[in-house]
Amino acid sequence: MKILITGGAGFIGSHVVRHFVNKYPDYQIYNLDKLTYAGNLENLKDVEQASNYHFIKADIVDKDTIFSLFAEHRFDGVIHLAAESHVDRSISNPTEFIMTNIVGTANLLNAAREIWDNTDEKVFYHISTDEVYGSLGETGYFVEDTPYDPRSPYSASKASSDHLVRAYHETYGLPVKISNCSNNFGAFQFPEKLIPLIINNIKHNKPLPIYGEGKNIRDWLFVEDHVQAIDLIFHQGKSGETYNIGGNNEWTNIDLVKKICQIADKKLNRNTPAESLITFVKDRAGHDLRYAIDSSKIQRELGWKPSPDFDALLDKTISWYLENEQWLNSVTSGNYQKYYEKQYAKR
Ligand code: NAD
Ligand code: TYD
């Protein structure tokens, strides 16, 4: 079986690639990635020599390349993770999101539709986000049929791609699956996202920027739990179906950042508590208040459940960033500094 994983050099993608390469030695895993600022082959050092692992540097927006790769390999399955993924960047540069997330997804769908002849055994699995459902108030949860209400350029581009995936199922009978998950955390996440950004700033004694009053709520999902869900959906999920994946683990940003500070203080043995670095900054435009997932469908139908011990997983995650200094330094050098300056200097 030949599986194409797009975006496999990114945060979640690298965990997915590692899992499939190691767990399924009979599968040939093709990791297609453009290697944007968020893609890093260092994330896959431990599998790059595996005989069932293949890397292809390509851009999903490049239709001709995508078509010729499908024609050459005829992949049996696709797990599509390649995307521009950061809300703040989508606010400053939405076009990149429209191109990669919408046009790039359309190119993959078209290649699958035109090149796959017998689709009975095929799977086109699209990875999406709970942000397509919009913003919750203090109560309620996103379920699979919550109406779409995306509010940022990022979530609007992911919503568009989800709609295209479903439309190709209805119109052309393409065998698709979709999952929408909540905020992931774990090793190898680019430090533009809240958790690794806070850890990196604590490490360098830099201010810890909290948008607005820090009362926004996110439902944090451990990336390895997400990978287990992806494996189950890829192999056992029903064609044409959507599955919501969440951590059942809601935190306000301020409480989460304080928790990270407390854990880091113990590990770093410093005299001044990291909490003193917390700085409230200008809020994100259109900042969604709360995301929370009801994952009972995947729990009931596929027997998945999230790990219960958030404290231990967060502790493990913080240790990973503190111990992998070289990784952190390499991803935060060069362009990251420029990004950080632009994003936070005048906030
Ligand atoms: P990421 O930004 O860490 O990685 C994205 C990867 O896609 C990178 O390796 C990048 O090089 C690659 N890429 C970007 N544009 C490309 C293009 N045009 N062609 C080929 N490759 C390209 O993202 P992530 O956090 O790992 O997210 C993976 C997927 O999961 C995305 O589709 C995202 O929308 C979704 N998702 C992420 C989260 C989260 O918390 N991180 C939550 C819900 C959904
Ligand atoms: P983020 O990790 O960017 O994920 P998303 O916007 O996709 O949920 O942000 C998580 C939460 O943290 C979100 O409410 C915005 C907030 N946040 C900050 O308060 N400060 C920051 O520097 C960042 C990056 C995020």
mmCIF file of N, CA, C and O and ligand atoms in Angstrom, residues 6-13 32-40 58-61 80-86 100 127-130 154 158 181-185 188-190 192-193 226, ligand 1:
data_model
loop_
_atom_site.group_PDB
_atom_site.id
_atom_site.type_symbol
_atom_site.label_atom_id
_atom_site.label_comp_id
_atom_site.label_asym_id
_atom_site.label_seq_id
_atom_site.Cartn_x
_atom_site.Cartn_y
_atom_site.Cartn_z
ATOM 1 N N THR A 6 0.614 14.486 3.052
ATOM 2 C CA THR A 6 1.069 15.842 2.729
ATOM 3 C C THR A 6 1.319 16.599 4.033
ATOM 4 O O THR A 6 0.648 16.362 5.038
ATOM 5 N N GLY A 7 2.311 17.493 4.004
ATOM 6 C CA GLY A 7 2.626 18.271 5.203
ATOM 7 C C GLY A 7 3.284 17.442 6.286
ATOM 8 O O GLY A 7 3.230 17.773 7.473
ATOM 9 N N GLY A 8 3.961 16.377 5.870
ATOM 10 C CA GLY A 8 4.571 15.461 6.841
ATOM 11 C C GLY A 8 5.802 16.003 7.544
ATOM 12 O O GLY A 8 6.291 15.383 8.485
ATOM 13 N N ALA A 9 6.299 17.172 7.104
ATOM 14 C CA ALA A 9 7.455 17.745 7.803
ATOM 15 C C ALA A 9 7.024 18.781 8.834
ATOM 16 O O ALA A 9 7.854 19.393 9.500
ATOM 17 N N GLY A 10 5.712 18.995 8.955
ATOM 18 C CA GLY A 10 5.211 19.952 9.940
ATOM 19 C C GLY A 10 5.035 19.292 11.301
ATOM 20 O O GLY A 10 5.486 18.161 11.524
ATOM 21 N N PHE A 11 4.363 20.006 12.171
ATOM 22 C CA PHE A 11 4.202 19.523 13.553
ATOM 23 C C PHE A 11 3.408 18.201 13.605
ATOM 24 O O PHE A 11 3.969 17.123 13.886
ATOM 25 N N ILE A 12 2.140 18.254 13.277
ATOM 26 C CA ILE A 12 1.318 17.037 13.394
ATOM 27 C C ILE A 12 1.774 16.012 12.357
ATOM 28 O O ILE A 12 1.896 14.809 12.646
ATOM 29 N N GLY A 13 2.056 16.503 11.139
ATOM 30 C CA GLY A 13 2.453 15.606 10.045
ATOM 31 C C GLY A 13 3.659 14.748 10.397
ATOM 32 O O GLY A 13 3.702 13.559 10.057
ATOM 33 N N LEU A 32 5.008 14.325 1.252
ATOM 34 C CA LEU A 32 5.122 15.443 0.301
ATOM 35 C C LEU A 32 5.016 16.746 1.080
ATOM 36 O O LEU A 32 3.998 16.997 1.748
ATOM 37 N N ASP A 33 6.051 17.577 0.984
ATOM 38 C CA ASP A 33 6.043 18.815 1.762
ATOM 39 C C ASP A 33 6.828 19.886 1.013
ATOM 40 O O ASP A 33 7.858 19.605 0.411
ATOM 41 N N LYS A 34 6.315 21.108 1.098
ATOM 42 C CA LYS A 34 6.986 22.244 0.438
ATOM 43 C C LYS A 34 8.165 22.751 1.267
ATOM 44 O O LYS A 34 8.985 23.516 0.777
ATOM 45 N N LEU A 35 8.207 22.360 2.524
ATOM 46 C CA LEU A 35 9.207 22.873 3.465
ATOM 47 C C LEU A 35 9.120 24.388 3.559
ATOM 48 O O LEU A 35 10.075 25.111 3.254
ATOM 49 N N THR A 36 7.959 24.877 3.960
ATOM 50 C CA THR A 36 7.805 26.304 4.271
ATOM 51 C C THR A 36 8.531 26.544 5.592
ATOM 52 O O THR A 36 9.151 25.625 6.155
ATOM 53 N N TYR A 37 8.362 27.730 6.150
ATOM 54 C CA TYR A 37 8.973 28.016 7.463
ATOM 55 C C TYR A 37 8.546 26.961 8.500
ATOM 56 O O TYR A 37 9.273 26.687 9.455
ATOM 57 N N ALA A 38 7.357 26.364 8.319
ATOM 58 C CA ALA A 38 6.815 25.432 9.325
ATOM 59 C C ALA A 38 7.237 23.985 9.085
ATOM 60 O O ALA A 38 7.021 23.128 9.933
ATOM 61 N N GLY A 39 7.832 23.721 7.934
ATOM 62 C CA GLY A 39 8.234 22.353 7.611
ATOM 63 C C GLY A 39 9.716 22.169 7.881
ATOM 64 O O GLY A 39 10.533 23.017 7.506
ATOM 65 N N ASN A 40 10.072 21.084 8.526
ATOM 66 C CA ASN A 40 11.453 20.934 8.973
ATOM 67 C C ASN A 40 11.822 19.447 8.953
ATOM 68 O O ASN A 40 11.269 18.657 9.726
ATOM 69 N N ALA A 58 7.659 19.224 -2.675
ATOM 70 C CA ALA A 58 6.751 19.754 -3.702
ATOM 71 C C ALA A 58 5.707 20.647 -3.048
ATOM 72 O O ALA A 58 5.468 20.581 -1.838
ATOM 73 N N ASP A 59 5.083 21.457 -3.902
ATOM 74 C CA ASP A 59 4.077 22.421 -3.457
ATOM 75 C C ASP A 59 2.707 21.928 -3.946
ATOM 76 O O ASP A 59 2.536 21.695 -5.150
ATOM 77 N N ILE A 60 1.749 21.792 -3.062
ATOM 78 C CA ILE A 60 0.438 21.283 -3.499
ATOM 79 C C ILE A 60 -0.295 22.271 -4.419
ATOM 80 O O ILE A 60 -1.253 21.903 -5.089
ATOM 81 N N VAL A 61 0.182 23.510 -4.432
ATOM 82 C CA VAL A 61 -0.432 24.498 -5.339
ATOM 83 C C VAL A 61 0.021 24.262 -6.788
ATOM 84 O O VAL A 61 -0.623 24.705 -7.731
ATOM 85 N N HIS A 80 -4.096 14.107 4.163
ATOM 86 C CA HIS A 80 -3.763 15.471 3.738
ATOM 87 C C HIS A 80 -3.693 16.427 4.933
ATOM 88 O O HIS A 80 -4.718 16.831 5.485
ATOM 89 N N LEU A 81 -2.445 16.762 5.291
ATOM 90 C CA LEU A 81 -2.235 17.693 6.406
ATOM 91 C C LEU A 81 -1.604 19.003 5.965
ATOM 92 O O LEU A 81 -1.563 19.953 6.751
ATOM 93 N N ALA A 82 -1.054 19.063 4.754
ATOM 94 C CA ALA A 82 -0.338 20.279 4.334
ATOM 95 C C ALA A 82 -1.282 21.464 4.396
ATOM 96 O O ALA A 82 -2.389 21.418 3.867
ATOM 97 N N ALA A 83 -0.835 22.508 5.053
ATOM 98 C CA ALA A 83 -1.668 23.709 5.162
ATOM 99 C C ALA A 83 -0.826 24.842 5.714
ATOM 100 O O ALA A 83 0.209 24.619 6.346
ATOM 101 N N GLU A 84 -1.291 26.054 5.474
ATOM 102 C CA GLU A 84 -0.859 27.186 6.288
ATOM 103 C C GLU A 84 -1.750 27.114 7.515
ATOM 104 O O GLU A 84 -2.978 27.017 7.398
ATOM 105 N N SER A 85 -1.143 27.141 8.715
ATOM 106 C CA SER A 85 -1.916 26.729 9.888
ATOM 107 C C SER A 85 -2.039 27.770 11.006
ATOM 108 O O SER A 85 -2.681 27.496 12.011
ATOM 109 N N HIS A 86 -1.418 28.944 10.844
ATOM 110 C CA HIS A 86 -1.418 29.855 11.994
ATOM 111 C C HIS A 86 -2.348 31.059 11.780
ATOM 112 O O HIS A 86 -2.161 31.839 10.846
ATOM 113 N N THR A 100 -2.743 27.759 -0.586
ATOM 114 C CA THR A 100 -2.379 26.414 -0.112
ATOM 115 C C THR A 100 -3.613 25.634 0.361
ATOM 116 O O THR A 100 -3.831 24.491 -0.053
ATOM 117 N N ILE A 127 -7.452 16.368 6.860
ATOM 118 C CA ILE A 127 -7.344 16.757 8.273
ATOM 119 C C ILE A 127 -7.761 18.223 8.406
ATOM 120 O O ILE A 127 -7.170 19.098 7.770
ATOM 121 N N SER A 128 -8.764 18.465 9.241
ATOM 122 C CA SER A 128 -9.215 19.847 9.401
ATOM 123 C C SER A 128 -9.295 20.238 10.881
ATOM 124 O O SER A 128 -8.793 19.530 11.748
ATOM 125 N N THR A 129 -9.907 21.371 11.100
ATOM 126 C CA THR A 129 -9.854 21.995 12.416
ATOM 127 C C THR A 129 -11.256 22.276 12.968
ATOM 128 O O THR A 129 -12.206 22.462 12.189
ATOM 129 N N ASP A 130 -11.358 22.355 14.278
ATOM 130 C CA ASP A 130 -12.644 22.733 14.892
ATOM 131 C C ASP A 130 -12.954 24.215 14.663
ATOM 132 O O ASP A 130 -14.072 24.661 14.898
ATOM 133 N N TYR A 154 -7.843 31.977 8.191
ATOM 134 C CA TYR A 154 -7.406 30.575 8.318
ATOM 135 C C TYR A 154 -8.605 29.640 8.351
ATOM 136 O O TYR A 154 -8.706 28.695 7.556
ATOM 137 N N LYS A 158 -9.900 26.742 5.667
ATOM 138 C CA LYS A 158 -10.076 25.321 6.015
ATOM 139 C C LYS A 158 -11.534 24.907 5.769
ATOM 140 O O LYS A 158 -11.802 23.798 5.287
ATOM 141 N N CYS A 181 -10.240 18.630 14.433
ATOM 142 C CA CYS A 181 -9.721 18.461 15.800
ATOM 143 C C CYS A 181 -9.481 19.802 16.463
ATOM 144 O O CYS A 181 -9.443 20.845 15.821
ATOM 145 N N SER A 182 -9.277 19.724 17.774
ATOM 146 C CA SER A 182 -9.002 20.920 18.566
ATOM 147 C C SER A 182 -7.493 21.194 18.593
ATOM 148 O O SER A 182 -6.730 20.530 17.897
ATOM 149 N N ASN A 183 -7.076 22.168 19.407
ATOM 150 C CA ASN A 183 -5.663 22.581 19.455
ATOM 151 C C ASN A 183 -4.758 21.453 19.921
ATOM 152 O O ASN A 183 -4.932 20.929 21.017
ATOM 153 N N ASN A 184 -3.764 21.127 19.108
ATOM 154 C CA ASN A 184 -2.800 20.080 19.464
ATOM 155 C C ASN A 184 -1.633 20.670 20.256
ATOM 156 O O ASN A 184 -1.277 21.828 20.075
ATOM 157 N N PHE A 185 -1.035 19.836 21.092
ATOM 158 C CA PHE A 185 0.231 20.227 21.728
ATOM 159 C C PHE A 185 1.138 19.007 21.792
ATOM 160 O O PHE A 185 0.671 17.860 21.719
ATOM 161 N N PHE A 188 7.853 19.173 18.694
ATOM 162 C CA PHE A 188 8.023 19.600 17.285
ATOM 163 C C PHE A 188 7.008 20.639 16.808
ATOM 164 O O PHE A 188 6.827 20.800 15.604
ATOM 165 N N GLN A 189 6.322 21.320 17.725
ATOM 166 C CA GLN A 189 5.380 22.355 17.258
ATOM 167 C C GLN A 189 6.144 23.662 17.073
ATOM 168 O O GLN A 189 6.931 24.072 17.934
ATOM 169 N N PHE A 190 5.868 24.340 15.989
ATOM 170 C CA PHE A 190 6.601 25.572 15.688
ATOM 171 C C PHE A 190 6.241 26.641 16.730
ATOM 172 O O PHE A 190 5.055 26.862 17.012
ATOM 173 N N GLU A 192 5.424 29.514 17.098
ATOM 174 C CA GLU A 192 4.504 30.634 16.854
ATOM 175 C C GLU A 192 3.196 30.350 17.578
ATOM 176 O O GLU A 192 2.431 31.249 17.871
ATOM 177 N N LYS A 193 2.935 29.062 17.880
ATOM 178 C CA LYS A 193 1.701 28.667 18.560
ATOM 179 C C LYS A 193 1.898 28.824 20.065
ATOM 180 O O LYS A 193 3.028 28.780 20.563
ATOM 181 N N HIS A 226 -3.979 12.424 18.957
ATOM 182 C CA HIS A 226 -4.519 12.778 17.642
ATOM 183 C C HIS A 226 -4.051 11.755 16.594
ATOM 184 O O HIS A 226 -4.838 11.300 15.760
HETATM 185 P P1 NAD B 1 2.268 23.091 10.497
HETATM 186 O O1 NAD B 1 2.110 24.530 10.107
HETATM 187 O O2 NAD B 1 3.154 22.733 11.633
HETATM 188 O O3 NAD B 1 2.778 22.240 9.232
HETATM 189 C C1 NAD B 1 2.240 22.409 7.960
HETATM 190 C C2 NAD B 1 3.127 21.649 6.978
HETATM 191 O O4 NAD B 1 2.578 21.831 5.672
HETATM 192 C C3 NAD B 1 4.571 22.157 6.932
HETATM 193 O O5 NAD B 1 5.462 21.069 6.909
HETATM 194 C C4 NAD B 1 4.643 22.927 5.626
HETATM 195 O O6 NAD B 1 5.924 22.928 5.034
HETATM 196 C C5 NAD B 1 3.626 22.172 4.778
HETATM 197 N N1 NAD B 1 3.072 23.011 3.702
HETATM 198 C C6 NAD B 1 2.553 24.264 3.816
HETATM 199 N N2 NAD B 1 2.167 24.716 2.610
HETATM 200 C C7 NAD B 1 2.427 23.722 1.722
HETATM 201 C C8 NAD B 1 2.236 23.576 0.327
HETATM 202 N N3 NAD B 1 1.714 24.582 -0.404
HETATM 203 N N4 NAD B 1 2.587 22.421 -0.260
HETATM 204 C C9 NAD B 1 3.127 21.403 0.464
HETATM 205 N N5 NAD B 1 3.353 21.489 1.787
HETATM 206 C C10 NAD B 1 2.997 22.630 2.409
HETATM 207 O O7 NAD B 1 0.785 22.571 10.721
HETATM 208 P P2 NAD B 1 0.240 21.516 11.796
HETATM 209 O O8 NAD B 1 -0.010 22.240 13.070
HETATM 210 O O9 NAD B 1 1.081 20.322 11.776
HETATM 211 O O10 NAD B 1 -1.186 21.202 11.158
HETATM 212 C C11 NAD B 1 -1.342 20.121 10.228
HETATM 213 C C12 NAD B 1 -2.780 20.100 9.766
HETATM 214 O O11 NAD B 1 -3.642 19.946 10.890
HETATM 215 C C13 NAD B 1 -3.225 21.373 9.051
HETATM 216 O O12 NAD B 1 -4.061 21.003 7.977
HETATM 217 C C14 NAD B 1 -4.006 22.133 10.104
HETATM 218 O O13 NAD B 1 -4.996 22.944 9.522
HETATM 219 C C15 NAD B 1 -4.609 20.991 10.903
HETATM 220 N N6 NAD B 1 -4.878 21.298 12.310
HETATM 221 C C16 NAD B 1 -3.874 21.677 13.147
HETATM 222 C C17 NAD B 1 -4.170 21.942 14.503
HETATM 223 C C18 NAD B 1 -3.093 22.298 15.467
HETATM 224 O O14 NAD B 1 -3.406 22.495 16.651
HETATM 225 N N7 NAD B 1 -1.846 22.397 15.099
HETATM 226 C C19 NAD B 1 -5.494 21.844 14.959
HETATM 227 C C20 NAD B 1 -6.494 21.473 14.050
HETATM 228 C C21 NAD B 1 -6.178 21.192 12.738
#
